[in-house]
Coordinates of C-alpha atoms in Angstrom, one line a residue:
M533 CA -0.3 -0.3 0.0
E534 CA 2.5 2.3 0.6
L535 CA 4.0 2.2 -2.7
L536 CA 0.6 2.8 -4.1
G537 CA 0.5 6.3 -2.0
S538 CA 4.1 7.3 -3.0
V539 CA 4.5 5.8 -6.7
G540 CA 0.9 5.2 -7.5
I541 CA 1.2 2.1 -8.8
C542 CA 1.5 -1.6 -7.0
F543 CA 0.7 -5.0 -6.9
F544 CA -1.0 -6.9 -3.8
F545 CA -0.4 -10.7 -4.9
A546 CA -3.5 -12.2 -3.4
Q547 CA -2.3 -14.9 -1.3
S548 CA -0.5 -11.9 1.3
Y549 CA -3.7 -10.2 1.5
H550 CA -6.2 -13.2 1.6
S551 CA -4.6 -15.8 3.9
S552 CA -7.3 -18.3 2.6
M553 CA -6.1 -18.1 -0.5
K554 CA -2.8 -19.6 -0.1
Y555 CA -5.5 -23.1 0.3
V556 CA -7.3 -22.1 -3.0
G557 CA -4.2 -22.2 -5.4
P558 CA -3.2 -26.2 -5.1
V559 CA -7.1 -26.9 -5.8
R560 CA -7.1 -24.4 -8.4
K561 CA -4.4 -26.2 -10.5
E562 CA -5.7 -29.7 -9.3
L563 CA -9.4 -29.2 -10.9
G564 CA -7.5 -27.3 -14.0
V565 CA -10.4 -25.3 -15.1
R566 CA -11.5 -21.6 -14.3
T567 CA -13.7 -21.4 -11.6
I568 CA -15.0 -18.2 -9.0
F569 CA -11.3 -18.3 -7.1
N570 CA -10.0 -17.0 -10.7
I571 CA -12.2 -13.5 -9.9
L572 CA -12.1 -13.5 -6.3
G573 CA -9.1 -11.1 -6.2
P574 CA -10.0 -9.0 -8.0
L575 CA -13.3 -8.7 -6.4
T576 CA -11.7 -8.8 -3.1
N577 CA -9.6 -5.9 -4.3
P578 CA -7.3 -4.1 -0.9
A579 CA -7.2 -1.5 -2.0
S580 CA -10.6 -0.2 -2.4
A581 CA -10.5 0.9 -5.3
N582 CA -13.5 2.9 -6.6
L583 CA -13.0 3.0 -10.3
Q584 CA -12.0 -0.7 -12.2
V585 CA -11.1 -2.4 -15.2
L586 CA -12.0 -6.2 -14.7
G587 CA -11.1 -8.7 -16.9
V588 CA -13.3 -12.6 -16.7
Y589 CA -12.6 -15.9 -18.3
S590 CA -16.5 -16.2 -19.3
E591 CA -18.6 -13.7 -21.3
E592 CA -21.7 -14.9 -18.8
L593 CA -20.0 -13.6 -16.3
V594 CA -19.6 -9.3 -18.1
E595 CA -22.5 -8.4 -16.8
P596 CA -23.6 -9.7 -13.8
L597 CA -19.6 -9.0 -12.5
A598 CA -20.3 -5.4 -13.4
R599 CA -23.5 -5.3 -11.3
V600 CA -21.3 -7.0 -8.8
L601 CA -18.2 -4.6 -8.8
A602 CA -20.8 -1.5 -8.8
N603 CA -22.9 -3.6 -5.7
L604 CA -19.0 -3.8 -3.8
G605 CA -19.2 0.3 -3.9
V606 CA -16.9 0.6 -7.4
E607 CA -17.8 4.2 -8.7
R608 CA -17.4 3.5 -12.0
G609 CA -15.9 0.6 -14.0
M610 CA -16.1 -1.9 -17.1
V611 CA -15.7 -5.7 -16.9
V612 CA -14.2 -6.9 -20.4
Y613 CA -14.4 -10.0 -21.8
G614 CA -11.8 -11.2 -25.1
Q615 CA -14.2 -13.3 -27.3
D616 CA -11.4 -15.7 -27.8
K617 CA -11.3 -16.7 -24.3
L618 CA -8.8 -14.1 -22.7
D619 CA -9.4 -12.0 -19.3
E620 CA -8.5 -9.0 -21.1
I621 CA -9.4 -6.2 -23.9
S622 CA -7.9 -8.6 -27.0
M623 CA -6.2 -8.0 -30.6
S624 CA -7.4 -11.2 -32.0
S625 CA -11.0 -11.0 -31.5
P626 CA -13.9 -8.7 -30.1
T627 CA -14.3 -8.0 -26.6
T628 CA -17.6 -8.1 -24.8
V629 CA -17.8 -5.2 -22.8
C630 CA -20.3 -3.9 -19.6
E631 CA -19.4 -0.6 -18.9
F632 CA -21.2 1.4 -15.6
D633 CA -21.3 4.7 -14.0
G634 CA -23.3 4.6 -10.8
N635 CA -26.7 2.8 -12.2
C636 CA -26.0 3.0 -15.6
F637 CA -24.9 0.1 -17.7
M638 CA -23.8 -0.1 -20.7
T639 CA -22.6 -3.2 -23.1
Y640 CA -21.2 -3.0 -25.8
V641 CA -18.5 -4.9 -28.3
I642 CA -15.9 -3.6 -29.8
R643 CA -12.7 -4.4 -31.8
P644 CA -9.3 -3.7 -32.5
E645 CA -10.2 -2.0 -35.7
D646 CA -12.2 0.1 -33.7
F647 CA -9.1 1.9 -32.9
G648 CA -7.4 1.6 -35.9
F649 CA -5.6 -1.4 -35.0
S650 CA -5.4 -4.7 -36.8
S651 CA -6.9 -8.2 -35.8
C652 CA -3.4 -10.7 -34.8
Q653 CA -3.4 -14.0 -33.9
K654 CA -3.4 -15.2 -30.2
A655 CA -0.3 -16.3 -30.1
E656 CA 1.1 -13.2 -31.2
L657 CA 0.0 -11.8 -27.5
E658 CA 2.0 -14.7 -25.9
G659 CA 4.6 -13.7 -23.2
G660 CA 7.4 -16.3 -21.9
T661 CA 9.1 -16.5 -18.6
P662 CA 9.7 -13.7 -16.2
E663 CA 12.8 -12.4 -18.3
E664 CA 11.4 -12.8 -21.4
N665 CA 8.2 -10.6 -19.7
A666 CA 9.7 -8.4 -18.8
Q667 CA 12.1 -7.5 -21.8
I668 CA 8.6 -7.1 -23.8
T669 CA 7.6 -4.9 -21.5
L670 CA 10.8 -2.7 -21.7
D671 CA 10.7 -3.2 -25.5
I672 CA 7.1 -1.9 -25.1
L673 CA 7.6 1.0 -23.2
S674 CA 11.0 2.1 -25.5
G675 CA 8.6 2.0 -28.8
G676 CA 8.6 -1.1 -29.4
K677 CA 5.4 -1.7 -32.0
G678 CA 3.5 -4.5 -32.7
A679 CA 0.5 -6.5 -31.6
K680 CA 1.9 -6.3 -27.7
R681 CA 1.8 -2.9 -27.8
E682 CA -1.3 -2.7 -29.4
A683 CA -3.2 -5.3 -26.2
V684 CA -1.1 -2.4 -23.8
L685 CA -2.9 0.6 -25.5
L686 CA -5.8 -0.7 -25.6
N687 CA -6.3 -1.9 -22.1
A688 CA -4.3 0.3 -20.3
G689 CA -6.8 3.2 -23.0
A690 CA -9.6 1.3 -20.8
G691 CA -8.4 2.2 -17.9
L692 CA -7.5 5.5 -18.4
Y693 CA -11.3 6.1 -19.6
I694 CA -12.7 4.9 -16.5
A695 CA -10.6 6.8 -14.4
E696 CA -11.7 10.3 -16.4
K697 CA -8.3 10.8 -17.8
A698 CA -9.7 10.7 -21.4
A699 CA -12.8 11.3 -22.5
S700 CA -13.8 8.0 -23.8
L701 CA -11.6 4.8 -25.0
A702 CA -10.6 5.8 -28.0
D703 CA -9.3 9.4 -26.5
G704 CA -7.7 6.9 -23.8
V705 CA -5.7 4.7 -26.3
R706 CA -4.3 8.0 -27.6
L707 CA -3.3 9.1 -23.9
A708 CA -2.2 5.7 -23.0
A709 CA 0.3 5.6 -26.7
E710 CA 1.4 9.5 -26.0
L711 CA 2.1 8.1 -22.2
I712 CA 4.2 6.0 -23.5
D713 CA 6.0 7.6 -26.7
S714 CA 6.9 10.7 -24.4
G715 CA 9.2 8.4 -22.3
K716 CA 6.5 9.2 -19.0
A717 CA 5.6 5.4 -18.6
K718 CA 9.2 4.2 -18.6
A719 CA 10.3 6.7 -16.3
K720 CA 7.2 5.3 -13.9
L721 CA 8.4 2.0 -14.3
A722 CA 12.3 3.1 -13.2
E723 CA 10.6 4.9 -10.3
F724 CA 8.1 2.0 -9.0
I725 CA 11.3 -0.5 -9.6
A726 CA 13.4 1.9 -7.8
A727 CA 10.6 2.4 -5.1
S728 CA 10.4 -1.6 -4.9
N729 CA 13.6 -2.6 -4.0
R730 CA 14.3 0.2 -1.2

């Protein structure tokens, strides 16, 4: 929580904040299928975030979980499901979205093409080892182009839009690109790393 206050971003490991989750992890792995436990962590966010973008593993959960978030006190949010079974805004398929602000709910579908991007193959979005993923992140924040950058722009743009830093999702995507291209996003990552290592 200290990093959230000083840097503006942080990472919460569910098992550290919800001790019962350490018992759930082995069961989840053994089952080999997604269950309600995949979404309990985000629903029990220890930061009590009142603005949220939440990805879900099933299209049937999009609208119900938007309503659950609103009932939990989230003021404005977006629940997304990539129709290629991704729990994020997808670059390789349409994405079902339920956006809400107070008690006003709106469900719609977006596509990469709506934002000037070309759809890609799901394999183009795959990461790798933690070291490979760190390098992918640095490449994107250093101006690298391609489907992974565009996926970051779409998902970061959604967060910027929900946080009312942008007037629309499209404006959020443009702002995300500006923050990356200006070097501000990479500087924020460096600040986060430095603060994490103190």
